[in-house]
Coordinates of C-alpha atoms in Angstrom, one line a residue:
M1 CA 2.4 1.3 4.4
K2 CA 2.7 1.8 8.3
I3 CA 4.3 5.0 9.4
A4 CA 5.1 6.0 13.0
V5 CA 5.4 10.0 13.6
I6 CA 7.4 11.2 16.3
G7 CA 5.8 14.6 16.9
K8 CA 2.4 16.2 16.0
G9 CA 3.2 19.8 15.5
N10 CA 4.2 21.7 12.1
I11 CA 6.4 19.2 11.1
G12 CA 5.5 15.8 12.0
G13 CA 1.7 16.8 12.2
T14 CA 1.8 18.0 8.6
L15 CA 3.8 14.9 7.2
G16 CA 1.6 12.6 9.0
S17 CA -1.6 14.0 8.0
K18 CA -0.7 14.2 4.4
W19 CA 0.5 10.7 4.5
R20 CA -2.8 9.2 6.1
A21 CA -4.5 11.2 3.4
A22 CA -2.6 9.3 0.9
G23 CA -4.0 6.1 2.4
H24 CA -1.3 5.2 4.6
D25 CA -1.4 3.7 8.1
V26 CA -0.2 7.0 10.6
V27 CA 0.5 6.4 14.3
F28 CA 1.3 9.6 15.9
R29 CA 3.4 10.0 19.3
A30 CA 4.4 12.8 21.4
R31 CA 5.0 14.0 24.8
D32 CA 1.4 14.2 25.5
G33 CA 0.4 10.7 24.2
S34 CA -1.0 9.7 21.0
G35 CA -3.2 11.8 18.9
E36 CA -3.8 13.5 15.5
G37 CA -1.2 15.5 14.0
L38 CA -1.3 19.4 13.5
G39 CA 0.2 21.5 10.9
G40 CA -0.1 23.4 7.8
G41 CA 0.7 22.3 4.5
P42 CA 4.3 22.1 3.1
V43 CA 5.5 24.5 0.6
P44 CA 5.6 23.3 -2.8
G45 CA 8.6 22.5 -4.9
A46 CA 11.4 19.9 -4.7
N47 CA 12.6 18.4 -1.6
L48 CA 16.1 17.6 -1.3
F49 CA 16.7 14.1 0.3
L50 CA 19.5 11.4 0.3
A51 CA 19.2 7.6 0.8
A52 CA 22.1 5.9 2.6
D53 CA 20.4 2.6 1.6
P54 CA 19.9 2.5 -1.8
E55 CA 17.0 0.1 -1.6
A56 CA 15.3 3.0 0.7
R57 CA 15.4 5.4 -2.3
A58 CA 12.1 4.2 -3.8
T59 CA 10.2 4.4 -0.4
A60 CA 11.6 7.9 0.4
E61 CA 10.5 9.2 -3.1
Q62 CA 7.2 7.6 -2.5
L63 CA 6.6 9.4 0.8
I64 CA 7.8 12.6 -0.4
S65 CA 5.4 12.7 -3.3
A66 CA 2.4 11.7 -1.0
V67 CA 2.7 14.9 0.7
G68 CA 2.7 17.0 -2.7
L69 CA 6.2 17.4 -3.0
E70 CA 8.8 16.5 -6.0
P71 CA 11.8 14.5 -4.5
A72 CA 15.0 15.8 -5.7
F73 CA 17.8 12.9 -5.0
L74 CA 21.2 14.0 -4.1
G75 CA 22.6 10.4 -3.8
D76 CA 23.7 8.0 -1.1
A77 CA 24.9 8.5 2.3
T78 CA 28.5 10.6 1.0
A79 CA 25.8 13.2 0.0
T80 CA 25.5 14.4 3.4
Q81 CA 28.7 17.0 3.2
T82 CA 26.6 18.5 0.4
V83 CA 23.4 18.8 2.6
D84 CA 25.6 20.1 5.4
A85 CA 27.2 22.8 3.5
L86 CA 23.4 24.2 3.0
L87 CA 22.9 25.0 6.3
P88 CA 25.4 28.1 6.7
L89 CA 23.5 29.5 3.7
W90 CA 20.1 29.1 5.2
F91 CA 21.5 31.0 8.3
A92 CA 22.9 33.5 6.2
L93 CA 19.2 34.1 4.7
V94 CA 17.2 33.9 7.9
K95 CA 19.5 36.4 10.1
P96 CA 18.6 39.4 7.9
N97 CA 15.2 38.5 8.0
G98 CA 14.8 39.1 11.7
G99 CA 15.4 35.3 12.7
D100 CA 12.2 34.3 10.6
R101 CA 12.9 30.7 10.3
K102 CA 10.4 30.3 7.6
V103 CA 13.0 31.2 4.9
V104 CA 13.1 28.4 2.1
L105 CA 15.7 27.2 -0.2
R106 CA 13.8 26.1 -3.2
I107 CA 14.9 23.7 -6.4
V108 CA 13.8 25.3 -9.5
R109 CA 13.9 22.9 -12.4

């Protein structure tokens, strides 16, 4: 699969590097031009996602699995309210931890 990643920092660099290692053709673009991605590894566990286009679900699951995560499908575009509702919870967890944004919500199955 050909993948264009916008950004090569912690998120774009990590995902793009993992996708490339999984055999995908990955190109990075950033303000300073093209290049290689940077970043650490993603936190293991489930990754919540939704697919507005039902035909995109299989591709999303493949890409999530390729970076070592477990896809956790939430639904179609109507699930955006569910995902948006998690943001205040995440903020509530980050604030007492000194604003450390490395707080992660994890799905346990």
